[in-house]
mmCIF file of C-alpha atoms in Angstrom:
data_model
loop_
_atom_site.group_PDB
_atom_site.id
_atom_site.type_symbol
_atom_site.label_atom_id
_atom_site.label_comp_id
_atom_site.label_asym_id
_atom_site.label_seq_id
_atom_site.Cartn_x
_atom_site.Cartn_y
_atom_site.Cartn_z
ATOM 1 C CA VAL A 58 63.422 32.817 -19.161
ATOM 2 C CA THR A 59 62.935 30.582 -16.158
ATOM 3 C CA THR A 60 59.163 30.991 -16.418
ATOM 4 C CA ASN A 61 59.148 30.028 -20.109
ATOM 5 C CA VAL A 62 61.220 26.905 -19.363
ATOM 6 C CA GLN A 63 58.784 25.913 -16.593
ATOM 7 C CA ARG A 64 55.819 26.379 -18.922
ATOM 8 C CA HIS A 65 57.552 24.279 -21.592
ATOM 9 C CA ASN A 66 58.276 21.502 -19.105
ATOM 10 C CA SER A 67 54.665 21.534 -17.788
ATOM 11 C CA SER A 68 53.282 21.387 -21.332
ATOM 12 C CA SER A 69 55.534 18.462 -22.202
ATOM 13 C CA ALA A 70 54.467 16.575 -19.048
ATOM 14 C CA ALA A 71 50.797 17.145 -19.850
ATOM 15 C CA ASP A 72 51.261 15.931 -23.420
ATOM 16 C CA ALA A 73 52.974 12.810 -22.111
ATOM 17 C CA LEU A 74 50.041 12.085 -19.708
ATOM 18 C CA VAL A 75 47.492 12.448 -22.502
ATOM 19 C CA LYS A 76 49.562 10.258 -24.821
ATOM 20 C CA ASN A 77 49.932 7.476 -22.225
ATOM 21 C CA SER A 78 46.381 7.756 -20.800
ATOM 22 C CA LYS A 79 44.186 4.659 -20.871
ATOM 23 C CA LEU A 80 40.961 6.688 -20.636
ATOM 24 C CA SER A 81 38.540 6.269 -23.540
ATOM 25 C CA ALA A 82 35.408 8.079 -24.679
ATOM 26 C CA ALA A 83 33.918 4.637 -25.326
ATOM 27 C CA ALA A 84 34.432 3.532 -21.721
ATOM 28 C CA PRO A 85 31.329 2.254 -19.848
ATOM 29 C CA GLU A 86 29.285 4.736 -17.853
ATOM 30 C CA PHE A 87 30.640 5.438 -14.374
ATOM 31 C CA PHE A 88 28.483 4.947 -11.285
ATOM 32 C CA PRO A 89 29.437 5.921 -7.733
ATOM 33 C CA GLY A 90 30.555 3.115 -5.488
ATOM 34 C CA ASN A 91 27.366 3.255 -3.384
ATOM 35 C CA TYR A 92 25.037 3.113 -6.396
ATOM 36 C CA ALA A 93 22.754 0.077 -6.175
ATOM 37 C CA SER A 94 20.345 -1.297 -8.747
ATOM 38 C CA PHE A 95 18.441 -4.550 -8.930
ATOM 39 C CA GLN A 96 19.916 -4.969 -12.410
ATOM 40 C CA ASP A 97 23.400 -5.254 -10.862
ATOM 41 C CA ASP A 98 22.656 -8.963 -10.636
ATOM 42 C CA VAL A 99 23.174 -9.134 -14.408
ATOM 43 C CA TYR A 100 26.799 -9.992 -15.003
ATOM 44 C CA SER A 101 28.924 -9.488 -18.107
ATOM 45 C CA ASP A 102 31.901 -11.533 -19.297
ATOM 46 C CA GLY A 103 33.056 -8.741 -21.624
ATOM 47 C CA SER A 104 31.345 -9.984 -24.755
ATOM 48 C CA GLU A 105 27.777 -10.882 -23.869
ATOM 49 C CA GLU A 106 25.470 -10.651 -20.872
ATOM 50 C CA TYR A 107 24.352 -13.680 -18.957
ATOM 51 C CA TYR A 108 21.985 -14.195 -16.046
ATOM 52 C CA PRO A 109 22.940 -16.130 -12.937
ATOM 53 C CA GLU A 110 20.981 -19.343 -12.550
ATOM 54 C CA THR A 111 18.319 -18.921 -9.873
ATOM 55 C CA SER A 112 14.878 -20.281 -9.068
ATOM 56 C CA LEU A 113 11.711 -18.279 -9.650
ATOM 57 C CA ALA A 114 11.134 -18.151 -5.886
ATOM 58 C CA ASP A 115 14.601 -16.710 -5.283
ATOM 59 C CA PHE A 116 14.199 -14.166 -8.064
ATOM 60 C CA VAL A 117 10.793 -13.003 -6.769
ATOM 61 C CA GLN A 118 12.109 -12.754 -3.224
ATOM 62 C CA ASP A 119 15.117 -10.752 -4.419
ATOM 63 C CA PHE A 120 13.211 -8.158 -6.431
ATOM 64 C CA VAL A 121 10.443 -7.849 -3.816
ATOM 65 C CA SER A 122 13.093 -7.210 -1.173
ATOM 66 C CA HIS A 123 14.674 -4.597 -3.447
ATOM 67 C CA LEU A 124 11.376 -2.825 -4.156
ATOM 68 C CA ASN A 125 10.444 -2.903 -0.480
ATOM 69 C CA SER A 126 13.717 -1.291 0.556
ATOM 70 C CA SER A 127 13.790 1.130 -2.421
ATOM 71 C CA PRO A 128 10.155 1.809 -3.454
ATOM 72 C CA GLY A 129 11.266 4.827 -5.464
ATOM 73 C CA SER A 130 13.031 2.503 -7.913
ATOM 74 C CA PHE A 131 9.745 0.923 -9.044
ATOM 75 C CA GLU A 132 9.425 2.833 -12.317
ATOM 76 C CA SER A 133 13.066 2.355 -13.333
ATOM 77 C CA GLU A 134 13.204 -1.359 -12.470
ATOM 78 C CA ILE A 135 9.757 -2.707 -13.365
ATOM 79 C CA ASP A 136 10.411 -3.221 -17.093
ATOM 80 C CA TYR A 137 13.546 -5.235 -16.386
ATOM 81 C CA ILE A 138 11.693 -7.332 -13.781
ATOM 82 C CA THR A 139 8.830 -7.947 -16.216
ATOM 83 C CA ASP A 140 11.192 -9.016 -19.016
ATOM 84 C CA MET A 141 12.896 -11.472 -16.689
ATOM 85 C CA LEU A 142 9.567 -12.919 -15.562
ATOM 86 C CA ASN A 143 8.292 -13.276 -19.124
ATOM 87 C CA SER A 144 11.467 -15.167 -20.018
ATOM 88 C CA CYS A 145 10.845 -17.807 -17.333
ATOM 89 C CA VAL A 146 7.035 -17.947 -17.050
ATOM 90 C CA THR A 147 6.471 -20.375 -19.909
ATOM 91 C CA THR A 148 3.881 -22.807 -18.516
ATOM 92 C CA GLU A 149 0.583 -22.663 -16.646
ATOM 93 C CA GLU A 150 2.193 -24.194 -13.542
ATOM 94 C CA ILE A 151 4.950 -21.555 -13.453
ATOM 95 C CA LEU A 152 2.381 -18.768 -13.841
ATOM 96 C CA GLN A 153 0.388 -20.130 -10.901
ATOM 97 C CA GLU A 154 3.600 -20.324 -8.878
ATOM 98 C CA LEU A 155 4.381 -16.689 -9.717
ATOM 99 C CA VAL A 156 0.920 -15.549 -8.592
ATOM 100 C CA GLU A 157 1.254 -17.458 -5.333
ATOM 101 C CA LEU A 158 4.737 -16.085 -4.651
ATOM 102 C CA ILE A 159 3.719 -12.457 -5.195
ATOM 103 C CA TYR A 160 0.486 -12.902 -3.232
ATOM 104 C CA VAL A 161 2.369 -14.347 -0.249
ATOM 105 C CA GLN A 162 4.970 -11.569 -0.341
ATOM 106 C CA SER A 163 2.287 -8.862 -0.604
ATOM 107 C CA THR A 164 0.301 -10.218 2.344
ATOM 108 C CA SER A 165 3.177 -11.038 4.685
ATOM 109 C CA ILE A 166 5.774 -8.256 4.368
ATOM 110 C CA PRO A 167 5.010 -5.156 6.470
ATOM 111 C CA ASN A 168 4.501 -1.987 4.423
ATOM 112 C CA PHE A 169 4.638 -3.810 1.066
ATOM 113 C CA ALA A 170 0.884 -3.846 0.328
ATOM 114 C CA TYR A 171 0.938 -0.625 -1.733
ATOM 115 C CA THR A 172 3.964 -1.562 -3.843
ATOM 116 C CA GLY A 173 2.653 -5.118 -4.132
ATOM 117 C CA ALA A 174 -0.651 -3.848 -5.515
ATOM 118 C CA ARG A 175 1.185 -1.658 -8.052
ATOM 119 C CA LEU A 176 3.290 -4.646 -9.034
ATOM 120 C CA CYS A 177 0.193 -6.805 -9.520
ATOM 121 C CA ASN A 178 -1.453 -4.143 -11.672
ATOM 122 C CA HIS A 179 1.610 -3.868 -13.919
ATOM 123 C CA LEU A 180 2.047 -7.633 -14.286
ATOM 124 C CA SER A 181 -1.663 -8.096 -15.031
ATOM 125 C CA TYR A 182 -1.092 -6.155 -18.255
ATOM 126 C CA HIS A 183 2.427 -7.276 -19.139
ATOM 127 C CA ILE A 184 2.778 -10.984 -18.324
ATOM 128 C CA ARG A 185 2.259 -12.496 -21.761
ATOM 129 C CA LEU A 186 1.290 -16.068 -20.884
ATOM 130 C CA SER A 187 -2.486 -16.494 -20.674
ATOM 131 C CA PRO A 188 -3.508 -20.175 -20.381
ATOM 132 C CA ALA A 189 -7.041 -21.533 -20.292
ATOM 133 C CA SER A 190 -7.041 -21.528 -16.494
ATOM 134 C CA GLY A 191 -6.703 -17.738 -16.492
ATOM 135 C CA ASN A 192 -4.240 -14.897 -16.966
ATOM 136 C CA PHE A 193 -2.209 -13.307 -14.172
ATOM 137 C CA ARG A 194 -5.027 -11.024 -12.972
ATOM 138 C CA GLN A 195 -7.654 -13.777 -13.005
ATOM 139 C CA LEU A 196 -5.431 -16.179 -11.068
ATOM 140 C CA LEU A 197 -4.596 -13.429 -8.562
ATOM 141 C CA LEU A 198 -8.280 -12.692 -7.926
ATOM 142 C CA GLN A 199 -8.948 -16.416 -7.531
ATOM 143 C CA ARG A 200 -6.207 -16.582 -4.906
ATOM 144 C CA CYS A 201 -7.724 -13.609 -3.074
ATOM 145 C CA GLN A 202 -11.123 -15.339 -3.249
ATOM 146 C CA ASN A 203 -9.713 -18.452 -1.576
ATOM 147 C CA GLN A 204 -8.503 -16.391 1.389
ATOM 148 C CA PHE A 205 -11.745 -14.406 1.458
ATOM 149 C CA GLU A 206 -13.740 -17.598 1.973
ATOM 150 C CA GLN A 207 -11.698 -18.352 5.106
ATOM 151 C CA ARG A 208 -12.321 -14.943 6.700
ATOM 152 C CA GLU A 209 -14.544 -16.200 9.533
ATOM 153 C CA GLN A 210 -11.908 -18.646 10.745
ATOM 154 C CA ALA A 211 -9.059 -16.145 10.292
ATOM 155 C CA VAL A 212 -10.734 -13.257 12.136
ATOM 156 C CA ARG A 213 -11.166 -15.464 15.219
ATOM 157 C CA GLY A 214 -7.776 -17.141 14.986
ATOM 158 C CA ASP A 215 -4.687 -16.839 17.150
ATOM 159 C CA PRO A 216 -2.719 -13.554 17.057
ATOM 160 C CA GLU A 217 -0.440 -14.711 14.228
ATOM 161 C CA THR A 218 -3.397 -15.875 12.104
ATOM 162 C CA GLN A 219 -5.180 -12.586 12.765
ATOM 163 C CA LYS A 220 -2.080 -10.621 11.802
ATOM 164 C CA ARG A 221 -1.802 -12.416 8.439
ATOM 165 C CA PHE A 222 -5.514 -11.840 7.863
ATOM 166 C CA HIS A 223 -5.119 -8.113 8.567
ATOM 167 C CA TYR A 224 -2.232 -7.921 6.066
ATOM 168 C CA TYR A 225 -4.539 -9.583 3.534
ATOM 169 C CA VAL A 226 -7.347 -7.076 4.226
ATOM 170 C CA LEU A 227 -5.058 -4.073 3.730
ATOM 171 C CA PHE A 228 -3.551 -5.601 0.585
ATOM 172 C CA LEU A 229 -7.054 -6.076 -0.821
ATOM 173 C CA GLY A 230 -7.749 -2.404 -0.099
ATOM 174 C CA GLU A 231 -4.605 -1.382 -1.981
ATOM 175 C CA LEU A 232 -5.496 -3.765 -4.790
ATOM 176 C CA TYR A 233 -8.904 -2.137 -5.158
ATOM 177 C CA LEU A 234 -7.258 1.285 -5.432
ATOM 178 C CA ASN A 235 -4.488 0.236 -7.831
ATOM 179 C CA LEU A 236 -5.729 -2.660 -9.976
ATOM 180 C CA GLU A 237 -7.122 -1.287 -13.229
ATOM 181 C CA ILE A 238 -9.792 -3.241 -15.095
ATOM 182 C CA LYS A 239 -10.446 -2.043 -18.648
ATOM 183 C CA SER A 240 -14.059 -2.013 -19.770
ATOM 184 C CA ARG A 241 -15.358 -2.897 -23.215
ATOM 185 C CA LYS A 242 -14.873 0.758 -24.110
ATOM 186 C CA ASP A 243 -11.198 0.360 -23.156
ATOM 187 C CA THR A 244 -11.540 2.798 -20.264
ATOM 188 C CA PRO A 245 -9.855 1.848 -16.966
ATOM 189 C CA GLY A 246 -11.937 1.255 -13.871
ATOM 190 C CA ARG A 247 -11.806 -0.577 -10.565
ATOM 191 C CA ALA A 248 -12.683 -4.216 -9.879
ATOM 192 C CA ASN A 249 -16.259 -4.300 -8.596
ATOM 193 C CA VAL A 250 -15.707 -7.772 -7.178
ATOM 194 C CA LEU A 251 -13.198 -6.244 -4.752
ATOM 195 C CA LEU A 252 -15.703 -3.539 -3.774
ATOM 196 C CA GLY A 253 -18.143 -6.160 -2.548
ATOM 197 C CA ALA A 254 -15.392 -8.141 -0.857
ATOM 198 C CA LEU A 255 -14.176 -5.112 1.102
ATOM 199 C CA LYS A 256 -17.677 -4.454 2.394
ATOM 200 C CA ASP A 257 -17.968 -8.042 3.642
ATOM 201 C CA LEU A 258 -14.502 -7.897 5.206
ATOM 202 C CA LEU A 259 -15.406 -4.715 7.088
ATOM 203 C CA ASN A 260 -18.580 -6.353 8.374
ATOM 204 C CA THR A 261 -16.538 -9.373 9.475
ATOM 205 C CA LEU A 262 -14.073 -7.192 11.377
ATOM 206 C CA PHE A 263 -16.802 -5.200 13.132
ATOM 207 C CA CYS A 264 -18.708 -8.368 14.027
ATOM 208 C CA HIS A 265 -15.625 -9.537 15.962
ATOM 209 C CA PRO A 266 -14.699 -6.232 17.640
ATOM 210 C CA ASP A 267 -11.499 -6.951 19.504
ATOM 211 C CA ASP A 268 -8.835 -4.256 19.354
ATOM 212 C CA PRO A 269 -6.667 -5.698 16.531
ATOM 213 C CA ASN A 270 -9.712 -6.252 14.293
ATOM 214 C CA LEU A 271 -11.025 -2.751 14.966
ATOM 215 C CA MET A 272 -7.637 -1.189 14.238
ATOM 216 C CA CYS A 273 -7.450 -3.094 10.954
ATOM 217 C CA ALA A 274 -10.905 -1.789 10.001
ATOM 218 C CA VAL A 275 -9.844 1.780 10.841
ATOM 219 C CA LYS A 276 -6.701 1.464 8.716
ATOM 220 C CA LEU A 277 -8.702 0.102 5.786
ATOM 221 C CA LEU A 278 -11.237 2.929 5.984
ATOM 222 C CA LYS A 279 -8.538 5.575 6.284
ATOM 223 C CA LEU A 280 -6.893 4.060 3.231
ATOM 224 C CA SER A 281 -9.928 3.651 1.003
ATOM 225 C CA GLY A 282 -12.982 5.051 2.819
ATOM 226 C CA SER A 283 -13.557 8.039 0.538
ATOM 227 C CA ILE A 284 -13.246 5.880 -2.600
ATOM 228 C CA LEU A 285 -15.533 3.172 -1.211
ATOM 229 C CA ASP A 286 -18.067 5.797 -0.116
ATOM 230 C CA ASP A 287 -18.141 7.356 -3.598
ATOM 231 C CA ALA A 288 -18.441 3.976 -5.331
ATOM 232 C CA TRP A 289 -21.339 2.883 -3.147
ATOM 233 C CA LYS A 290 -23.136 6.196 -3.594
ATOM 234 C CA GLU A 291 -22.789 5.922 -7.377
ATOM 235 C CA LYS A 292 -24.578 2.578 -7.140
ATOM 236 C CA GLY A 293 -27.276 4.077 -4.919
ATOM 237 C CA GLN A 294 -26.157 2.001 -1.944
ATOM 238 C CA SER A 295 -25.970 3.150 1.670
ATOM 239 C CA ASP A 296 -23.229 0.732 2.677
ATOM 240 C CA MET A 297 -21.056 3.404 4.304
ATOM 241 C CA ASP A 298 -23.974 4.546 6.461
ATOM 242 C CA GLU A 299 -24.366 0.951 7.645
ATOM 243 C CA ILE A 300 -20.670 0.774 8.500
ATOM 244 C CA ILE A 301 -20.863 4.025 10.485
ATOM 245 C CA LYS A 302 -23.807 2.580 12.435
ATOM 246 C CA LYS A 303 -21.705 -0.458 13.276
ATOM 247 C CA ILE A 304 -18.953 1.845 14.527
ATOM 248 C CA GLU A 305 -21.475 3.686 16.723
ATOM 249 C CA GLU A 306 -22.647 0.380 18.192
ATOM 250 C CA VAL A 307 -19.062 -0.601 18.935
ATOM 251 C CA LEU A 308 -18.372 2.735 20.624
ATOM 252 C CA LEU A 309 -21.460 2.487 22.822
ATOM 253 C CA ASP A 310 -21.531 -1.210 23.665
ATOM 254 C CA VAL A 311 -18.126 -2.838 23.164
ATOM 255 C CA LYS A 312 -15.335 -2.769 25.733
ATOM 256 C CA CYS A 313 -12.380 -1.800 23.584
ATOM 257 C CA SER A 314 -9.307 0.209 24.575
ATOM 258 C CA ARG A 315 -9.491 3.999 24.851
ATOM 259 C CA ASP A 316 -6.927 4.344 22.049
ATOM 260 C CA VAL A 317 -9.114 2.348 19.672
ATOM 261 C CA LYS A 318 -12.255 4.266 20.713
ATOM 262 C CA GLN A 319 -10.438 7.504 19.975
ATOM 263 C CA MET A 320 -9.464 6.233 16.538
ATOM 264 C CA LEU A 321 -13.055 5.229 15.816
ATOM 265 C CA LEU A 322 -14.363 8.620 16.950
ATOM 266 C CA LYS A 323 -11.899 10.408 14.675
ATOM 267 C CA LEU A 324 -12.932 8.162 11.809
ATOM 268 C CA VAL A 325 -16.627 8.996 12.301
ATOM 269 C CA GLU A 326 -15.733 12.680 12.386
ATOM 270 C CA LEU A 327 -13.657 12.336 9.218
ATOM 271 C CA GLN A 328 -16.490 10.611 7.364
ATOM 272 C CA SER A 329 -19.007 13.227 8.505
ATOM 273 C CA SER A 330 -16.794 15.920 6.923
ATOM 274 C CA ASN A 331 -16.835 14.071 3.590
ATOM 275 C CA TRP A 332 -13.427 12.562 4.356
ATOM 276 C CA GLY A 333 -11.871 15.995 4.668
ATOM 277 C CA ARG A 334 -12.549 16.898 1.037
ATOM 278 C CA VAL A 335 -13.423 20.376 -0.193
ATOM 279 C CA GLN A 336 -16.907 20.716 -1.625
ATOM 280 C CA THR A 337 -17.080 22.410 -5.034
ATOM 281 C CA ALA A 338 -20.065 23.661 -6.987
ATOM 282 C CA SER A 339 -19.411 21.233 -9.813
ATOM 283 C CA VAL A 340 -16.841 18.567 -10.501
ATOM 284 C CA SER A 341 -16.134 17.515 -14.058
ATOM 285 C CA SER A 342 -16.029 13.754 -14.576
ATOM 286 C CA ASP A 343 -13.230 14.320 -17.079
ATOM 287 C CA ALA A 344 -11.039 16.223 -14.615
ATOM 288 C CA THR A 345 -7.422 15.091 -14.361
ATOM 289 C CA PRO A 346 -4.355 16.502 -12.608
ATOM 290 C CA ASP A 347 -3.283 17.900 -16.004
ATOM 291 C CA ASN A 348 -6.434 19.804 -16.988
ATOM 292 C CA ASP A 349 -7.868 20.752 -13.587
ATOM 293 C CA PRO A 350 -5.710 22.805 -11.186
ATOM 294 C CA ASN A 351 -8.124 21.960 -8.362
ATOM 295 C CA TYR A 352 -8.067 18.210 -9.066
ATOM 296 C CA PHE A 353 -6.435 17.323 -5.739
ATOM 297 C CA MET A 354 -8.707 19.650 -3.764
ATOM 298 C CA ASN A 355 -11.132 16.743 -3.334
ATOM 299 C CA GLU A 356 -8.483 14.403 -1.971
ATOM 300 C CA PRO A 357 -8.306 13.756 1.799
ATOM 301 C CA THR A 358 -5.763 15.782 3.737
ATOM 302 C CA PHE A 359 -3.425 13.909 6.084
ATOM 303 C CA TYR A 360 -0.767 15.084 8.527
ATOM 304 C CA THR A 361 2.759 13.882 9.242
ATOM 305 C CA ALA A 362 4.126 13.351 12.757
ATOM 306 C CA ASP A 363 5.266 16.989 12.916
ATOM 307 C CA GLY A 364 1.861 18.302 11.767
ATOM 308 C CA THR A 365 2.761 18.999 8.134
ATOM 309 C CA PRO A 366 -0.323 18.522 5.881
ATOM 310 C CA PHE A 367 -0.135 16.508 2.669
ATOM 311 C CA THR A 368 -2.478 15.081 0.023
ATOM 312 C CA ALA A 369 -2.231 12.732 -2.948
ATOM 313 C CA ALA A 370 -0.696 15.628 -4.886
ATOM 314 C CA ASP A 371 2.458 15.332 -2.795
ATOM 315 C CA PRO A 372 5.173 13.432 -4.714
ATOM 316 C CA GLU A 373 6.095 11.633 -1.471
ATOM 317 C CA TYR A 374 2.465 10.779 -0.671
ATOM 318 C CA SER A 375 2.917 6.989 -0.459
ATOM 319 C CA ASP A 376 5.898 7.204 1.897
ATOM 320 C CA LYS A 377 4.261 9.793 4.170
ATOM 321 C CA TYR A 378 0.978 7.865 4.291
ATOM 322 C CA GLN A 379 2.839 4.676 5.166
ATOM 323 C CA GLU A 380 4.435 6.516 8.089
ATOM 324 C CA ILE A 381 0.929 7.216 9.405
ATOM 325 C CA LEU A 382 0.039 3.526 9.221
ATOM 326 C CA ASP A 383 3.286 2.635 10.975
ATOM 327 C CA ARG A 384 2.577 5.095 13.803
ATOM 328 C CA GLU A 385 -0.798 3.439 14.379
ATOM 329 C CA ASP A 386 0.551 -0.095 14.527
ATOM 330 C CA TYR A 387 -0.706 -2.485 17.146
ATOM 331 C CA PHE A 388 -0.384 -1.152 20.695
ATOM 332 C CA PRO A 389 2.998 0.546 21.023
ATOM 333 C CA ASP A 390 4.800 -0.443 24.203
ATOM 334 C CA ALA A 391 4.830 3.171 25.400
ATOM 335 C CA TYR A 392 1.111 2.965 26.124
ATOM 336 C CA GLU A 393 1.141 -0.146 28.250
ATOM 337 C CA GLU A 394 2.952 -1.460 31.273
ATOM 338 C CA ASN A 395 1.962 -4.667 33.049
ATOM 339 C CA GLY A 396 -1.306 -4.672 31.145
ATOM 340 C CA ASN A 397 -2.354 -1.178 32.257
ATOM 341 C CA ASP A 398 -2.182 2.227 30.670
ATOM 342 C CA PHE A 399 1.241 3.634 31.524
ATOM 343 C CA PHE A 400 0.328 7.339 31.467
ATOM 344 C CA CYS A 401 -3.127 7.112 33.039
ATOM 345 C CA GLY A 402 -4.292 5.690 36.331
ATOM 346 C CA ASP A 403 -7.712 4.496 37.378
ATOM 347 C CA GLU A 404 -8.623 8.004 38.514
ATOM 348 C CA ASP A 405 -8.561 9.143 34.876
ATOM 349 C CA GLU A 406 -11.225 6.659 33.821
ATOM 350 C CA MET A 407 -14.584 8.149 32.910
ATOM 351 C CA ASP A 408 -17.748 6.790 34.423
ATOM 352 C CA PRO A 409 -19.377 4.418 31.844
ATOM 353 C CA GLU A 410 -22.733 6.224 31.965
ATOM 354 C CA ILE A 411 -21.060 9.608 31.458
ATOM 355 C CA ALA A 412 -18.957 8.160 28.651
ATOM 356 C CA ASN A 413 -22.021 6.790 26.850
ATOM 357 C CA ASN A 414 -23.832 10.108 27.177
ATOM 358 C CA SER A 415 -20.778 11.906 25.821
ATOM 359 C CA LEU A 416 -20.659 9.591 22.831
ATOM 360 C CA LYS A 417 -24.340 10.117 22.129
ATOM 361 C CA MET A 418 -23.847 13.874 22.225
ATOM 362 C CA PHE A 419 -20.908 13.505 19.838
ATOM 363 C CA PHE A 420 -23.015 11.594 17.306
ATOM 364 C CA LEU A 421 -25.726 14.235 17.448
ATOM 365 C CA LEU A 422 -23.132 16.880 16.626
ATOM 366 C CA VAL A 423 -21.340 15.146 13.770
ATOM 367 C CA LEU A 424 -24.130 13.213 12.067
#
């Protein structure tokens, strides 16, 4: 009897909770307290949405900062960002301001070059305003051209000027890989104007072979060397062979740090092995990741800090590759103390004549 009374009382209490509950099936979707989205800046007064008043510069800085800190949110946020930009880019002057803002962010924020290039590619197809002075893509390429024409001054500038120039070079490499230009047949391809520009930029860097310039050239070739090599070969050009010769001259004649020489040697070795790609009997020009299980076999193989291999097939490819670039940043403090190598003394230095002979033997083996 007691048990039945307890069950009756529990049932009555539950019915009372349901009856008095304020929960509703039509309630807004719940998100955890730590959930963050760029669209959280859109506020609601309960009846209609409104956007906080902000300048274009502030808006661009905000969403670039968000994409830089959360690159994985690109796909989910880009449509919202594009809609907002289309709503405020209504004149030729505002479009030019937008191009300048995104260019500056992409060439000044560390590690943003890849996401910046993806952003530029998307906006080049989805920003609706197209005045007589040029659409988004045309104005962007004009801005890149302006910086390109100042390369000789920048490559010889002070350390801060050089650093900005190196960011520009790497952004241009990412832009070449990510900016799609549709042909008259409506098939996507790469911008040939950037192909020529990258060749000239590499020549400029190797003609001024101090350590920062050489490291920038190595990073660019690791990023895009296989693609550049293929593009030049398709045009019947031997530009990559010329670049490798310049590297050999630097290794034999230029007094650069041992770390940089090692990077250059590894780069020559990588190029001699066809950028680490697997040779196949035949490669279909129509191959895609969907119809060819061996599609990524011809992509370069890279290694994380713990030695784990990865290729472009890896879903975390961009993040892992960026870690490699970060590890090879300019002269980590651990390698230097009071201007000298911290781990090596003078007794570890190789005689210059022996070093040159060793390099010559290396070239005979790998070329």
